[in-house]
mmCIF file of C-alpha atoms and ligand atoms in Angstrom:
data_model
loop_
_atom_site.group_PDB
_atom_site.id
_atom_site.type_symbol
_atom_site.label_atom_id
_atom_site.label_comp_id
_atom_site.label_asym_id
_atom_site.label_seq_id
_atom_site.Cartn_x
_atom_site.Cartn_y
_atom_site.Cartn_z
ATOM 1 C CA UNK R 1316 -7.210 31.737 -13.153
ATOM 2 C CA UNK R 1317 -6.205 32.133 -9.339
ATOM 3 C CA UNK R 1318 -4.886 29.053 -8.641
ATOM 4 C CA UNK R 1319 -6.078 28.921 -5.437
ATOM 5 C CA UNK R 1320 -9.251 28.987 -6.499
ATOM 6 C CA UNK R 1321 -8.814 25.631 -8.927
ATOM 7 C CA UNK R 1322 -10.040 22.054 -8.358
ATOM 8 C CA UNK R 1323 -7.777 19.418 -10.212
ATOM 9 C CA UNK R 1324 -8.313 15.883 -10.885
ATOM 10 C CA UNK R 1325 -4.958 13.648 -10.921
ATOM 11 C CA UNK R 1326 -5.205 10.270 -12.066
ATOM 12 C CA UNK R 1327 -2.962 7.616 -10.568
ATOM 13 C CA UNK R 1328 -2.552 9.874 -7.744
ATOM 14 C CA UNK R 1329 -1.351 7.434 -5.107
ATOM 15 C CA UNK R 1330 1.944 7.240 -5.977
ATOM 16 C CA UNK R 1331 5.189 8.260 -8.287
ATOM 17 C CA UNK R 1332 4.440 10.803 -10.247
ATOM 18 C CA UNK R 1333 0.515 11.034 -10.124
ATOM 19 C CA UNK R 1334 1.162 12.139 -6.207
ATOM 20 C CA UNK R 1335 4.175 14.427 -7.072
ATOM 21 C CA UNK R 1336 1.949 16.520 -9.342
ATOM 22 C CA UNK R 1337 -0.822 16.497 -6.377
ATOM 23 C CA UNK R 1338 1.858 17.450 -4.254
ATOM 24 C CA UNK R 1339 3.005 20.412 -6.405
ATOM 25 C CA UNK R 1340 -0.357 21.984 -7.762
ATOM 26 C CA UNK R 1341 -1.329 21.602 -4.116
ATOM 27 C CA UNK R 1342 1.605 23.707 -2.809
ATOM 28 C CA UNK R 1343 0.582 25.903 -5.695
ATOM 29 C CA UNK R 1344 -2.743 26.810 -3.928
ATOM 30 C CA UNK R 1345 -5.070 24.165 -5.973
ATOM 31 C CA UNK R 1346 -7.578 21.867 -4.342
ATOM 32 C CA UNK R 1347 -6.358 18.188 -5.350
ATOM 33 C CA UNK R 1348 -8.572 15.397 -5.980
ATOM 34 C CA UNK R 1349 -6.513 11.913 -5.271
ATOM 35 C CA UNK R 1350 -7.708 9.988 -8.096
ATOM 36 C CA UNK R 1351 -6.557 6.240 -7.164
ATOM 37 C CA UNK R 1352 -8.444 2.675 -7.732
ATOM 38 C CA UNK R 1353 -7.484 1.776 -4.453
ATOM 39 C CA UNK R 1354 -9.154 2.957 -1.277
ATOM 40 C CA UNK R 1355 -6.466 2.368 0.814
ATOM 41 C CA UNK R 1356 -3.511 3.485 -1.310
ATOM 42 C CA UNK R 1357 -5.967 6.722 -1.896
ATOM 43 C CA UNK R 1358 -6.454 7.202 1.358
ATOM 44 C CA UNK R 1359 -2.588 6.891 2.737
ATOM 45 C CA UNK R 1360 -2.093 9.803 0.394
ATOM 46 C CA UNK R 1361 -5.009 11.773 1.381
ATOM 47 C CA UNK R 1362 -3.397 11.474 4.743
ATOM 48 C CA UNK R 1363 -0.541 11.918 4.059
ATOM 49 C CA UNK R 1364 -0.639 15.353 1.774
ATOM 50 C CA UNK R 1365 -3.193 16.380 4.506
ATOM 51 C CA UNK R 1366 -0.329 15.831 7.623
ATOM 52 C CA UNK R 1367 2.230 18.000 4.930
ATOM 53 C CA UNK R 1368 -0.905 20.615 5.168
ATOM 54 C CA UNK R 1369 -2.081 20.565 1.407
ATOM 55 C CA UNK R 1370 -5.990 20.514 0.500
ATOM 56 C CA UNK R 1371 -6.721 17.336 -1.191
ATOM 57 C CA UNK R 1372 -8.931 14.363 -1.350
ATOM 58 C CA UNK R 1373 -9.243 11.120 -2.269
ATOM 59 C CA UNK R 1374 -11.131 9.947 -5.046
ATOM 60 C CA UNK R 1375 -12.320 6.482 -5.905
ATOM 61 C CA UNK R 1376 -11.273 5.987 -9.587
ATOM 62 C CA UNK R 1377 -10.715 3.305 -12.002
ATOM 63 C CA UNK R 1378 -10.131 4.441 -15.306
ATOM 64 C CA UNK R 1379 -10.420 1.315 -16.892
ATOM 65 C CA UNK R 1380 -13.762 1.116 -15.558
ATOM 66 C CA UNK R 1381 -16.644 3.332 -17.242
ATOM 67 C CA UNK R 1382 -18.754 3.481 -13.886
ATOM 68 C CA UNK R 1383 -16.328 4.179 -11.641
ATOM 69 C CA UNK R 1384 -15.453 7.078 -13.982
ATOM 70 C CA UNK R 1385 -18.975 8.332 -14.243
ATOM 71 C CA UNK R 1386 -18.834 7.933 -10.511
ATOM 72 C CA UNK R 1387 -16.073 10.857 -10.398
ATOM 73 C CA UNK R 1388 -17.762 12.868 -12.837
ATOM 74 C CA UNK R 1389 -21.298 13.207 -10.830
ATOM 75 C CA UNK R 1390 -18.615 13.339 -7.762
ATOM 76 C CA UNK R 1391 -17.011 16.338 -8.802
ATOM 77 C CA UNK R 1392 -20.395 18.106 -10.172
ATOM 78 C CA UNK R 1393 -21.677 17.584 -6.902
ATOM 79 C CA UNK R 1394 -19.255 18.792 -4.824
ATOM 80 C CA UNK R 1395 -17.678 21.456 -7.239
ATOM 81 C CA UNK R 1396 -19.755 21.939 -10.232
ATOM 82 C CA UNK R 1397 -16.961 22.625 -12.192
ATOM 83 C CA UNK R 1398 -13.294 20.814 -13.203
ATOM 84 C CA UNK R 1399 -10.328 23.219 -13.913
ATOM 85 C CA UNK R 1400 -7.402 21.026 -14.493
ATOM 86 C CA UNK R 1401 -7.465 17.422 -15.555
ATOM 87 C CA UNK R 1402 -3.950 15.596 -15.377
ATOM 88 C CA UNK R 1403 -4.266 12.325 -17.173
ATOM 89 C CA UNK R 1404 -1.859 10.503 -15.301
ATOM 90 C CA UNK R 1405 -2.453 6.977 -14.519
ATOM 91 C CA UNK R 1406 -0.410 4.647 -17.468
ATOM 92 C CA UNK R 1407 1.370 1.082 -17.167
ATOM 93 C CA UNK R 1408 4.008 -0.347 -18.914
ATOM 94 C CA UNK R 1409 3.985 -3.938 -19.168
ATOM 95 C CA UNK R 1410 6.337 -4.994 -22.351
ATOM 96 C CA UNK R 1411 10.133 -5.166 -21.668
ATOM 97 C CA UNK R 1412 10.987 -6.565 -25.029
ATOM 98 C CA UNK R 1413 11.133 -6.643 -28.691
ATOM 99 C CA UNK R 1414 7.929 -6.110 -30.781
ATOM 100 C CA UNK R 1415 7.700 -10.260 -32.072
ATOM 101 C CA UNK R 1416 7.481 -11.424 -28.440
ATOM 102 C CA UNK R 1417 4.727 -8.941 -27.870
ATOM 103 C CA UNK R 1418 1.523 -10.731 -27.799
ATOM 104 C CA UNK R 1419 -2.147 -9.151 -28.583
ATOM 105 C CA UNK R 1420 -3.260 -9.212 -24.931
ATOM 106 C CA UNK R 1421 -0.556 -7.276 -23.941
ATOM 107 C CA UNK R 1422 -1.301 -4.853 -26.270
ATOM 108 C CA UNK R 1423 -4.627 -4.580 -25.234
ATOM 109 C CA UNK R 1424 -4.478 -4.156 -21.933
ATOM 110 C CA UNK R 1425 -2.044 -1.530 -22.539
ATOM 111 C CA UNK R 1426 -4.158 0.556 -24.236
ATOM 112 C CA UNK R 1427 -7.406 0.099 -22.414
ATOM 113 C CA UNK R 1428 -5.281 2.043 -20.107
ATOM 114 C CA UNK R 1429 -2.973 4.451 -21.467
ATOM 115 C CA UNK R 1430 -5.680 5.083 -24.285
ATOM 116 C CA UNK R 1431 -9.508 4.286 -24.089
ATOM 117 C CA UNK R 1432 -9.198 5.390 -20.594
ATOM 118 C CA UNK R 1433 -7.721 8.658 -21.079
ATOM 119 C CA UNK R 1434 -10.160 9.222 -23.779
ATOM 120 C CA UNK R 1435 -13.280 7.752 -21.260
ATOM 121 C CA UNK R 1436 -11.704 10.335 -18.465
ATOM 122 C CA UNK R 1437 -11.611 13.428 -20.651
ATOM 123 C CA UNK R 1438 -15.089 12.999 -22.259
ATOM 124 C CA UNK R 1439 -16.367 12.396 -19.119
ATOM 125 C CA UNK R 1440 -14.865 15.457 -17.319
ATOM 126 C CA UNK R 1441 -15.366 17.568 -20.315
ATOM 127 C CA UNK R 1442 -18.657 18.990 -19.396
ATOM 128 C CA UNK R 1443 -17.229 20.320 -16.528
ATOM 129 C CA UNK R 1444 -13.872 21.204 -17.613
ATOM 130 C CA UNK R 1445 -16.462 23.533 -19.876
ATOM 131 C CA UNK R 1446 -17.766 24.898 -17.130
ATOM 132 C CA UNK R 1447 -14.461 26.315 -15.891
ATOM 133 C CA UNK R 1448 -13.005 29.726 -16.490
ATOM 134 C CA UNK R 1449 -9.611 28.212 -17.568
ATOM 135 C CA UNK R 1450 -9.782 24.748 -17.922
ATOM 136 C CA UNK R 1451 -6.266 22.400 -18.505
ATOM 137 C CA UNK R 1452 -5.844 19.153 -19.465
ATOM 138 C CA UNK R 1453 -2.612 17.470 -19.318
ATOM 139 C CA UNK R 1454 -2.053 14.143 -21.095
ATOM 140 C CA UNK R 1455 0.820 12.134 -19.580
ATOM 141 C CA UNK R 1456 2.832 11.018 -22.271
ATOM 142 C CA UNK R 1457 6.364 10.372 -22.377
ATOM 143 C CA UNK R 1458 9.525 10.498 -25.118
ATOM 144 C CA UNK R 1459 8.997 6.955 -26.198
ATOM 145 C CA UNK R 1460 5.266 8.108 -27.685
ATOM 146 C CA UNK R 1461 7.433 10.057 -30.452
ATOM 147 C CA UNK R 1462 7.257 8.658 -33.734
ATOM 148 C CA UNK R 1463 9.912 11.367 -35.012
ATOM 149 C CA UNK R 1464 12.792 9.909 -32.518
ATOM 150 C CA UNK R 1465 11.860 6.524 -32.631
ATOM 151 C CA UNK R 1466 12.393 6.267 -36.660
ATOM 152 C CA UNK R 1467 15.374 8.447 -36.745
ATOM 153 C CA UNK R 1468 18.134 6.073 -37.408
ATOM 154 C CA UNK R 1469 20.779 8.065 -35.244
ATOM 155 C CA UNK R 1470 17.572 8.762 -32.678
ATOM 156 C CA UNK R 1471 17.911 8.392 -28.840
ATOM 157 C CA UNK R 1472 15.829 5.168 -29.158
ATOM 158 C CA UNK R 1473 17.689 3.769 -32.282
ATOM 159 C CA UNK R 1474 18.625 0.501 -30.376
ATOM 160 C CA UNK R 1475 15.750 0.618 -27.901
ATOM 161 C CA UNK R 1476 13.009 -1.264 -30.191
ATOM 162 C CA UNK R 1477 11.230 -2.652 -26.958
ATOM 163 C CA UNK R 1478 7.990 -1.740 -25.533
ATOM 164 C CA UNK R 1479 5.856 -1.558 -28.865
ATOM 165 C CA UNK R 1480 2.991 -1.851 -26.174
ATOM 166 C CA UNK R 1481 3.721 1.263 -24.091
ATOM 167 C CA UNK R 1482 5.777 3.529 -26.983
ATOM 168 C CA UNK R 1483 2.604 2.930 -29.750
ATOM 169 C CA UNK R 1484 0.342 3.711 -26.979
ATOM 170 C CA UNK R 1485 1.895 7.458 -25.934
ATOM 171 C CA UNK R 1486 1.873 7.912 -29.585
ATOM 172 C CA UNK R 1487 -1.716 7.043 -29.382
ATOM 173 C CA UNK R 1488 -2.484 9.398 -26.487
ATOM 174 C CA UNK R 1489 -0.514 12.228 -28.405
ATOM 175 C CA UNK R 1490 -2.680 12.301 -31.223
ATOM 176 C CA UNK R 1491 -5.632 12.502 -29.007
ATOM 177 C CA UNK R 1492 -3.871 15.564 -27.194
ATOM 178 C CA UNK R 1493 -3.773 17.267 -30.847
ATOM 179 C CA UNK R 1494 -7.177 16.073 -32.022
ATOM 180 C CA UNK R 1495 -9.331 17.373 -28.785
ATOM 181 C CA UNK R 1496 -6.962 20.568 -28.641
ATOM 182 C CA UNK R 1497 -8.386 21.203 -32.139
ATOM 183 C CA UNK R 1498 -11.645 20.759 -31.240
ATOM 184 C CA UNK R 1499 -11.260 22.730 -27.997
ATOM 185 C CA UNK R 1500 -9.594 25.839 -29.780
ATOM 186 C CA UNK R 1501 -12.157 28.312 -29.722
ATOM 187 C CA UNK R 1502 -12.818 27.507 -25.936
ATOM 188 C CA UNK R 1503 -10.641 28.008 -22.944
ATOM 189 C CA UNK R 1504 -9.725 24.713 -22.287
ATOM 190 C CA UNK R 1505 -6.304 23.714 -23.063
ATOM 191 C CA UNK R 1506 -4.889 20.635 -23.905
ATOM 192 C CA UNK R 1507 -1.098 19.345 -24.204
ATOM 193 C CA UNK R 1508 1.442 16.332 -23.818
ATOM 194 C CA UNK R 1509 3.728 16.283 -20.829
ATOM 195 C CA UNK R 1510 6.880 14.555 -21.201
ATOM 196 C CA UNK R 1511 8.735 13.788 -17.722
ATOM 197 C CA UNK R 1512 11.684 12.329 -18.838
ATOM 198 C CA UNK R 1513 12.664 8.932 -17.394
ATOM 199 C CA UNK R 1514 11.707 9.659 -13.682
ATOM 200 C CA UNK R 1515 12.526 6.701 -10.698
ATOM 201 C CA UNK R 1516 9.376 5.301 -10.159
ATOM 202 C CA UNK R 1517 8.027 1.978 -9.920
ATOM 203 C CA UNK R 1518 7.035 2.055 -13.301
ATOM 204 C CA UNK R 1519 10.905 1.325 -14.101
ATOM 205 C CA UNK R 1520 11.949 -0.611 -10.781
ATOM 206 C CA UNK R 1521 13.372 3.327 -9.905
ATOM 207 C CA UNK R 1522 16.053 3.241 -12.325
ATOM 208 C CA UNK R 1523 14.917 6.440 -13.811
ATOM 209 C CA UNK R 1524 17.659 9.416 -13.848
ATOM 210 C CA UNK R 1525 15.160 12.200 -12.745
ATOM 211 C CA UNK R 1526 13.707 12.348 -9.353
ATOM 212 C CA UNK R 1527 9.698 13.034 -8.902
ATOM 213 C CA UNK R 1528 9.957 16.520 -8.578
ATOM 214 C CA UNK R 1529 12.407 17.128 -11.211
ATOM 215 C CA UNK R 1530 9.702 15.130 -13.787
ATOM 216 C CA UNK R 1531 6.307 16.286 -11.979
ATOM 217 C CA UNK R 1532 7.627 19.955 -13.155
ATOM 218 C CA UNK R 1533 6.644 19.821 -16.905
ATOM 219 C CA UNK R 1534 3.041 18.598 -16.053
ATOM 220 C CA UNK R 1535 2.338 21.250 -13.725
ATOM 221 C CA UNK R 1536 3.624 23.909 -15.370
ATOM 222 C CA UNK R 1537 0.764 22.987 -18.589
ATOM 223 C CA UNK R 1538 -1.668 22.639 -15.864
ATOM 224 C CA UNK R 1539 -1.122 25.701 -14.437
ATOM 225 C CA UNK R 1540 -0.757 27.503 -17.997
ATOM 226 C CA UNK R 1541 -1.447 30.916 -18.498
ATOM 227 C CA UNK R 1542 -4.672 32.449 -20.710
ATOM 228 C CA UNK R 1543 -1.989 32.644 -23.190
ATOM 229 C CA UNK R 1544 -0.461 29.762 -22.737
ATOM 230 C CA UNK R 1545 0.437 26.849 -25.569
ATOM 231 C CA UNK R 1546 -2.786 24.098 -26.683
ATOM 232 C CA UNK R 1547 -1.789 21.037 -28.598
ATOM 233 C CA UNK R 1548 1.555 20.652 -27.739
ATOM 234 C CA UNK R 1549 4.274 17.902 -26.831
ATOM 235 C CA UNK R 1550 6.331 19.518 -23.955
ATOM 236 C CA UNK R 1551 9.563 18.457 -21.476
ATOM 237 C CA UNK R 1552 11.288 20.700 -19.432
ATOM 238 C CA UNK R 1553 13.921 21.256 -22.343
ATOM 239 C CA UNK R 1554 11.387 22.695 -24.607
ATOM 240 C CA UNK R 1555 9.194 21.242 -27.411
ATOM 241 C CA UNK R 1556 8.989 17.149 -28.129
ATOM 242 C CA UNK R 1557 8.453 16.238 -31.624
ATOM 243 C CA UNK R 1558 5.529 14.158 -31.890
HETATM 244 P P1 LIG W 1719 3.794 4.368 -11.376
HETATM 245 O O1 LIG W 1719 4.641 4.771 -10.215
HETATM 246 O O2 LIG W 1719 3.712 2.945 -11.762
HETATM 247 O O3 LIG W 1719 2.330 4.952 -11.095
HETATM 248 C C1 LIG W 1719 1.270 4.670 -11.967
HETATM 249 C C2 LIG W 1719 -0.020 5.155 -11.331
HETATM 250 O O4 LIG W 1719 -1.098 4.856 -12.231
HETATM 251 C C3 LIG W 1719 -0.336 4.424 -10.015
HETATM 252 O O5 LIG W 1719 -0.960 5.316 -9.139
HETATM 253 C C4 LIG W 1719 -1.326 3.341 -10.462
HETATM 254 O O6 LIG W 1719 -2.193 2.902 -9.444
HETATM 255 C C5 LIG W 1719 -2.097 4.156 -11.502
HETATM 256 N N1 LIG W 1719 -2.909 3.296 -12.372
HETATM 257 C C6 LIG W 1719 -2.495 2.356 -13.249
HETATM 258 N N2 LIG W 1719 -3.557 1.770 -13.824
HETATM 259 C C7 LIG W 1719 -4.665 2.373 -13.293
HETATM 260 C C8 LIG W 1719 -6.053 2.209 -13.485
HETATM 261 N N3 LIG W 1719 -6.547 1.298 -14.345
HETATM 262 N N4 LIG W 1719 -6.917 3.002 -12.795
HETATM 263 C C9 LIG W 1719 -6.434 3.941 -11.937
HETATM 264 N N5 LIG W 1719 -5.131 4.121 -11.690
HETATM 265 C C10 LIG W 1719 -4.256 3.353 -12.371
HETATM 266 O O7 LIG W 1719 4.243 5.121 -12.694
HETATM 267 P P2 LIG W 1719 4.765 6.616 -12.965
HETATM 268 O O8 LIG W 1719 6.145 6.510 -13.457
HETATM 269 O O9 LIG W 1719 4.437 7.495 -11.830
HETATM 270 O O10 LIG W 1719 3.871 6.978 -14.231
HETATM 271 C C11 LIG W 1719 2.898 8.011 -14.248
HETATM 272 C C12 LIG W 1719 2.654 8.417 -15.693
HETATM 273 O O11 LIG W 1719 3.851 8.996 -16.224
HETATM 274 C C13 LIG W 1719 2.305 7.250 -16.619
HETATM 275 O O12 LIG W 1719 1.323 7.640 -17.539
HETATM 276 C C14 LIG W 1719 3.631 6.972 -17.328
HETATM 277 O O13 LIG W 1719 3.436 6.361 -18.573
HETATM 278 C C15 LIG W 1719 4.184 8.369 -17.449
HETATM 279 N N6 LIG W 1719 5.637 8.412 -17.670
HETATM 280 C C16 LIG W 1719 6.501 7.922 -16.742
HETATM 281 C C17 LIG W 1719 7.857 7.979 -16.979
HETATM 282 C C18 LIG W 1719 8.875 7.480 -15.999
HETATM 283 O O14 LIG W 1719 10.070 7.447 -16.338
HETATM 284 N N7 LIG W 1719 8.481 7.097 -14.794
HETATM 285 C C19 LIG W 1719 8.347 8.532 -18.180
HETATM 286 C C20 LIG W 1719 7.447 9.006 -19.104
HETATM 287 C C21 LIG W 1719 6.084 8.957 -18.840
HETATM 288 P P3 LIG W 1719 -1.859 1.550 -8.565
HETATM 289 O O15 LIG W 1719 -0.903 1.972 -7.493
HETATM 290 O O16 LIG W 1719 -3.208 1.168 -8.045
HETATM 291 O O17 LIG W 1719 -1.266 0.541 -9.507
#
């Protein structure tokens, strides 16, 4: 597909990396929808992509919340008819410690986002997603969703047994990345796991080693993947991430 003829839905848009993607499938030629729960915050970065010159808009989306989502959807048919590239990025991380101090709302409300909402967004953008010639989806995951690394015993996260919460719950979202890419092979649409690497964003009071636009790379690159291109995959920019 031309991507200047694409429509993409970001999630999380208003901010850290959910805006750097916008940013960078916008410069790419692709008409942006701002997904944000927020008005206001949408709207600052309608503004402000619009003052850089991009083609985007804000949104209203809550992807916790099933109406707001169905909202979008009939948005987006309305205005479009059709969804090429989904970016699944809104997440949280709320548990900075070990697994026996974790308690079960926590874990909850961890995955009502980072999980059952990526899984209410993609159903309900499927139908159109169907409808387009190319269609991407592009699950935000991260390094601490792998299951390989974490129980490898000389593993980058061998002394990093914190965030059960936010780790289990990438893990989560990665085996719905393989599970709809199987079900979506004999279409167009393709579906994989982006991996930023630990990126300075609120999300980690900016202590992250990459900057936005060195970790918005890997997502847009598997939403702007070619006819050819990988589905059902674990990716960061240094290659493939065992799930
Ligand atoms: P961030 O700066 O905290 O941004 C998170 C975005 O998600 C914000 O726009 C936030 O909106 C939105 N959001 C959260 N809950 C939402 C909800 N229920 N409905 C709609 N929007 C919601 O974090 P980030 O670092 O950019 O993270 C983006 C994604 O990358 C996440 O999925 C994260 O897990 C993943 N990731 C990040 C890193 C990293 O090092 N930063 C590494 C690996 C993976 P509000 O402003 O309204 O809160």
């Amino acid at each position: 597909m031309n991507s200047s003829e694409a429509i993409a839905l970001v999630t999380g848009a208003n901010k850290g990396l959910g805006k750097e993607i916008a940013r960078q499938l916008a410069a790419q030629g692709v008409f942006v929808l701002l997904g944000a729960r927020d008005r206001e915050r949408g709207q600052q970065t309608e503004a402000e992509l619009k003052t850089q010159g991009f083609k985007v808009q804000f949104i209203p989306l809550e992807v916790t919340d099933q109406k707001s989502v169905e909202q979008a959807a009939s948005e987006v048919e309305k205005q479009f008819g059709r969804l090429d590239i989904l970016v699944n990025n809104a997440g949280i991380a709320l548990d900075w410690f070990a697994p026996a101090q974790l308690d079960v709302e926590t874990l909850k409300k961890t995955y009502e986002t980072n999980v059952f909402a990526v899984f209410r967004v993609t159903k309900a953008m499927l139908p159109l997603l169907k409808k387009s010639k190319a269609g991407r989806i592009v699950n935000m995951s991260s390094g601490l969703g792998s299951l390989t690394l974490h129980a490898d015993p000389n593993g980058p996260f061998k002394d990093a047994n914190w965030l059960l919460a936010y780790c289990s719950s990438k893990s989560a979202l990665n085996a719905m990345t393989i599970a709809f890419a199987t079900e979506l092979r004999t279409t167009g649409i393709k579906i994989n796991s982006a991996n930023p690497g630990y990126t300075a964003t609120d999300m980690n009071q900016n202590r992250g080693t990459k900057t936005v636009e060195q970790g918005a790379a890997t997502p847009v690159r598997l939403a702007l993947l070619p006819d050819d291109g990988p589905t059902g995959g674990n990716f960061s920019d240094e290659g493939v991430t065992p799930w």
